Amino acid sequence: MHDDFFMKKALRQAYLAYNAGEVPVGAVIVKDGKVISRAANSREKSKNALLHAELHAIQKACKKLGGWRLTGCTLYVTLEPCIMCAGAVMNSRIDRVVIGARDKKAGAYGSIIDINKLPVNHKPQVEFGVLEYECSDILKNFFKDLRLKKRN
C-alpha cells in the first residue's frame, strides 16, 4: 500500500464533508499500514471551530490507541493543515504528514508559515502533492457551488 491508496480514503472523507455542506477536507491516520482513524470537517454541523478533519482524526486515533502520543503514525490530509492543526500534529507526535493540496491562505507547512522551521519540539516529515489535482478540485467545486447558491 502506498500514499495514493490512503489519500483516496482521505478524499472519501472530504466527499462526506462536501455532501454535508462542510468545507471538503478529509483526514486519515495510519499506523502499521492500517487506518486507525478517519474524519471529515464538521465545523458547521457541530457549530465548533475546532472540528477540523485533522483534529477530529487525531482525537479518534488517541482514543483508539489509548494515549496522546501518535508516534509511528502518518496523517493523510486533503488540504495543508492550518496553524491550529499543525500544532496538534506536533503535540501528538505524528511522524509523517502527507498533504494533497496546499492552502495558500492558511497552510502551516510552508504556504503562509512553516511550523517545522520554528524551534518546536517535534517536526514531522511532510510531503506534498499526493493526488493534488483531486484534492484541489473538490475544494474548487465546493466553493464554486457555494457561490452559485448565494447568487440564486
CSV table of C-alpha atoms in Angstrom, one decimal:
chain,number,residue,atom,x,y,z
A,1,MET,CA,0.0,0.0,0.0
A,2,HIS,CA,1.2,3.5,-0.7
A,3,ASP,CA,0.3,7.1,-0.3
A,4,ASP,CA,-2.3,7.3,-3.1
A,5,PHE,CA,-4.2,4.4,-1.5
A,6,PHE,CA,-4.6,6.2,1.8
A,7,MET,CA,-5.1,9.7,0.3
A,8,LYS,CA,-8.1,8.2,-1.6
A,9,LYS,CA,-9.5,7.3,1.8
A,10,ALA,CA,-9.0,10.9,3.0
A,11,LEU,CA,-10.7,12.1,-0.2
A,12,ARG,CA,-13.7,9.9,0.7
A,13,GLN,CA,-13.9,11.8,3.9
A,14,ALA,CA,-13.7,15.1,2.1
A,15,TYR,CA,-16.7,14.0,-0.1
A,16,LEU,CA,-18.7,13.2,3.0
A,17,ALA,CA,-17.9,16.7,4.2
A,18,TYR,CA,-18.9,18.2,0.8
A,19,ASN,CA,-22.2,16.3,0.8
A,20,ALA,CA,-22.9,17.6,4.4
A,21,GLY,CA,-22.3,21.2,3.3
A,22,GLU,CA,-18.9,21.4,5.1
A,23,VAL,CA,-15.7,22.6,3.6
A,24,PRO,CA,-14.5,19.4,2.0
A,25,VAL,CA,-11.4,18.4,3.9
A,26,GLY,CA,-10.8,14.8,4.9
A,27,ALA,CA,-8.1,13.2,7.1
A,28,VAL,CA,-7.0,9.6,7.8
A,29,ILE,CA,-4.4,8.4,10.3
A,30,VAL,CA,-2.5,5.3,9.5
A,31,LYS,CA,-0.3,3.1,11.7
A,32,ASP,CA,1.5,-0.1,10.6
A,33,GLY,CA,-0.3,0.0,7.3
A,34,LYS,CA,-3.8,0.2,8.9
A,35,VAL,CA,-6.3,3.0,9.1
A,36,ILE,CA,-6.8,3.8,12.8
A,37,SER,CA,-9.0,6.9,12.4
A,38,ARG,CA,-10.7,8.9,9.7
A,39,ALA,CA,-12.6,12.1,9.9
A,40,ALA,CA,-14.2,14.9,7.8
A,41,ASN,CA,-14.6,18.6,8.6
A,42,SER,CA,-17.7,19.1,10.7
A,43,ARG,CA,-17.4,22.7,11.9
A,44,GLU,CA,-20.8,23.7,10.5
A,45,LYS,CA,-22.8,20.8,11.8
A,46,SER,CA,-21.2,20.8,15.2
A,47,LYS,CA,-21.0,24.6,15.5
A,48,ASN,CA,-17.5,24.1,16.7
A,49,ALA,CA,-14.5,25.9,15.3
A,50,LEU,CA,-12.2,23.1,16.5
A,51,LEU,CA,-13.7,20.3,14.5
A,52,HIS,CA,-11.3,20.4,11.6
A,53,ALA,CA,-10.8,17.0,10.0
A,54,GLU,CA,-7.3,16.7,11.3
A,55,LEU,CA,-8.2,17.4,14.9
A,56,HIS,CA,-11.1,15.0,14.9
A,57,ALA,CA,-8.9,12.3,13.4
A,58,ILE,CA,-6.2,12.9,16.0
A,59,GLN,CA,-8.8,12.7,18.8
A,60,LYS,CA,-10.2,9.4,17.5
A,61,ALA,CA,-6.6,8.0,17.0
A,62,CYS,CA,-5.7,8.9,20.6
A,63,LYS,CA,-8.8,7.2,21.9
A,64,LYS,CA,-8.2,4.1,19.8
A,65,LEU,CA,-4.5,3.8,20.7
A,66,GLY,CA,-5.1,4.7,24.4
A,67,GLY,CA,-2.7,7.6,24.6
A,68,TRP,CA,-1.8,11.0,23.3
A,69,ARG,CA,1.4,10.1,21.5
A,70,LEU,CA,0.8,9.0,17.9
A,71,THR,CA,4.4,8.0,17.2
A,72,GLY,CA,4.6,5.7,14.2
A,73,CYS,CA,1.5,7.3,12.6
A,74,THR,CA,1.1,9.1,9.3
A,75,LEU,CA,-1.6,11.7,8.8
A,76,TYR,CA,-3.1,11.9,5.3
A,77,VAL,CA,-5.0,15.1,4.8
A,78,THR,CA,-6.5,16.5,1.6
A,79,LEU,CA,-5.6,20.1,2.4
A,80,GLU,CA,-2.5,21.5,4.1
A,81,PRO,CA,-3.2,21.9,7.8
A,82,CYS,CA,-3.7,25.3,9.4
A,83,ILE,CA,-1.6,26.5,12.3
A,84,MET,CA,-4.0,25.0,14.9
A,85,CYS,CA,-3.9,21.6,13.2
A,86,ALA,CA,-0.2,21.7,12.7
A,87,GLY,CA,0.2,22.4,16.4
A,88,ALA,CA,-1.9,19.4,17.2
A,89,VAL,CA,0.2,17.2,14.8
A,90,MET,CA,3.3,18.4,16.6
A,91,ASN,CA,1.8,17.8,20.1
A,92,SER,CA,0.6,14.4,19.2
A,93,ARG,CA,4.0,13.4,17.8
A,94,ILE,CA,2.7,12.2,14.4
A,95,ASP,CA,5.8,11.1,12.4
A,96,ARG,CA,4.7,12.0,8.9
A,97,VAL,CA,2.1,14.2,7.2
A,98,VAL,CA,1.1,13.6,3.6
A,99,ILE,CA,-0.8,16.5,2.1
A,100,GLY,CA,-2.9,16.7,-1.1
A,101,ALA,CA,-3.3,20.4,-1.8
A,102,ARG,CA,-1.6,23.5,-0.5
A,103,ASP,CA,-3.6,26.0,1.4
A,104,LYS,CA,-2.3,29.4,0.3
A,105,LYS,CA,-4.5,31.3,2.8
A,106,ALA,CA,-3.9,29.3,6.0
A,107,GLY,CA,-1.4,26.5,5.4
A,108,ALA,CA,1.2,26.0,8.2
A,109,TYR,CA,3.7,23.7,6.4
A,110,GLY,CA,5.1,26.2,4.0
A,111,SER,CA,2.2,28.2,2.4
A,112,ILE,CA,1.9,31.1,4.9
A,113,ILE,CA,4.2,29.8,7.6
A,114,ASP,CA,6.3,26.6,8.1
A,115,ILE,CA,5.8,25.4,11.6
A,116,ASN,CA,8.7,23.0,11.1
A,117,LYS,CA,11.1,25.9,10.7
A,118,LEU,CA,10.2,27.1,14.2
A,119,PRO,CA,12.2,25.9,17.3
A,120,VAL,CA,9.4,23.4,18.2
A,121,ASN,CA,10.0,20.1,20.0
A,122,HIS,CA,8.6,17.8,17.2
A,123,LYS,CA,8.9,18.1,13.5
A,124,PRO,CA,7.1,15.6,11.3
A,125,GLN,CA,8.2,14.6,7.9
A,126,VAL,CA,6.0,16.5,5.4
A,127,GLU,CA,5.2,15.5,1.8
A,128,PHE,CA,3.0,17.4,-0.6
A,129,GLY,CA,1.2,16.7,-3.8
A,130,VAL,CA,-0.3,13.3,-3.3
A,131,LEU,CA,-3.5,13.3,-5.5
A,132,GLU,CA,-3.1,17.1,-5.6
A,133,TYR,CA,-5.4,17.6,-8.6
A,134,GLU,CA,-8.3,15.6,-6.9
A,135,CYS,CA,-7.8,17.3,-3.6
A,136,SER,CA,-7.7,20.8,-5.1
A,137,ASP,CA,-10.6,20.0,-7.5
A,138,ILE,CA,-13.1,19.1,-4.7
A,139,LEU,CA,-12.4,22.4,-2.9
A,140,LYS,CA,-12.7,24.4,-6.1
A,141,ASN,CA,-16.1,22.8,-6.9
A,142,PHE,CA,-17.4,23.2,-3.4
A,143,PHE,CA,-16.7,27.0,-3.4
A,144,LYS,CA,-18.0,27.3,-7.0
A,145,ASP,CA,-21.2,25.6,-5.9
A,146,LEU,CA,-21.4,27.8,-2.8
A,147,ARG,CA,-21.1,31.0,-4.9
A,148,LEU,CA,-23.8,29.8,-7.3
A,149,LYS,CA,-26.2,29.1,-4.4
A,150,LYS,CA,-25.6,32.6,-3.0
A,151,ARG,CA,-26.5,34.1,-6.3
A,152,ASN,CA,-29.8,32.2,-6.7
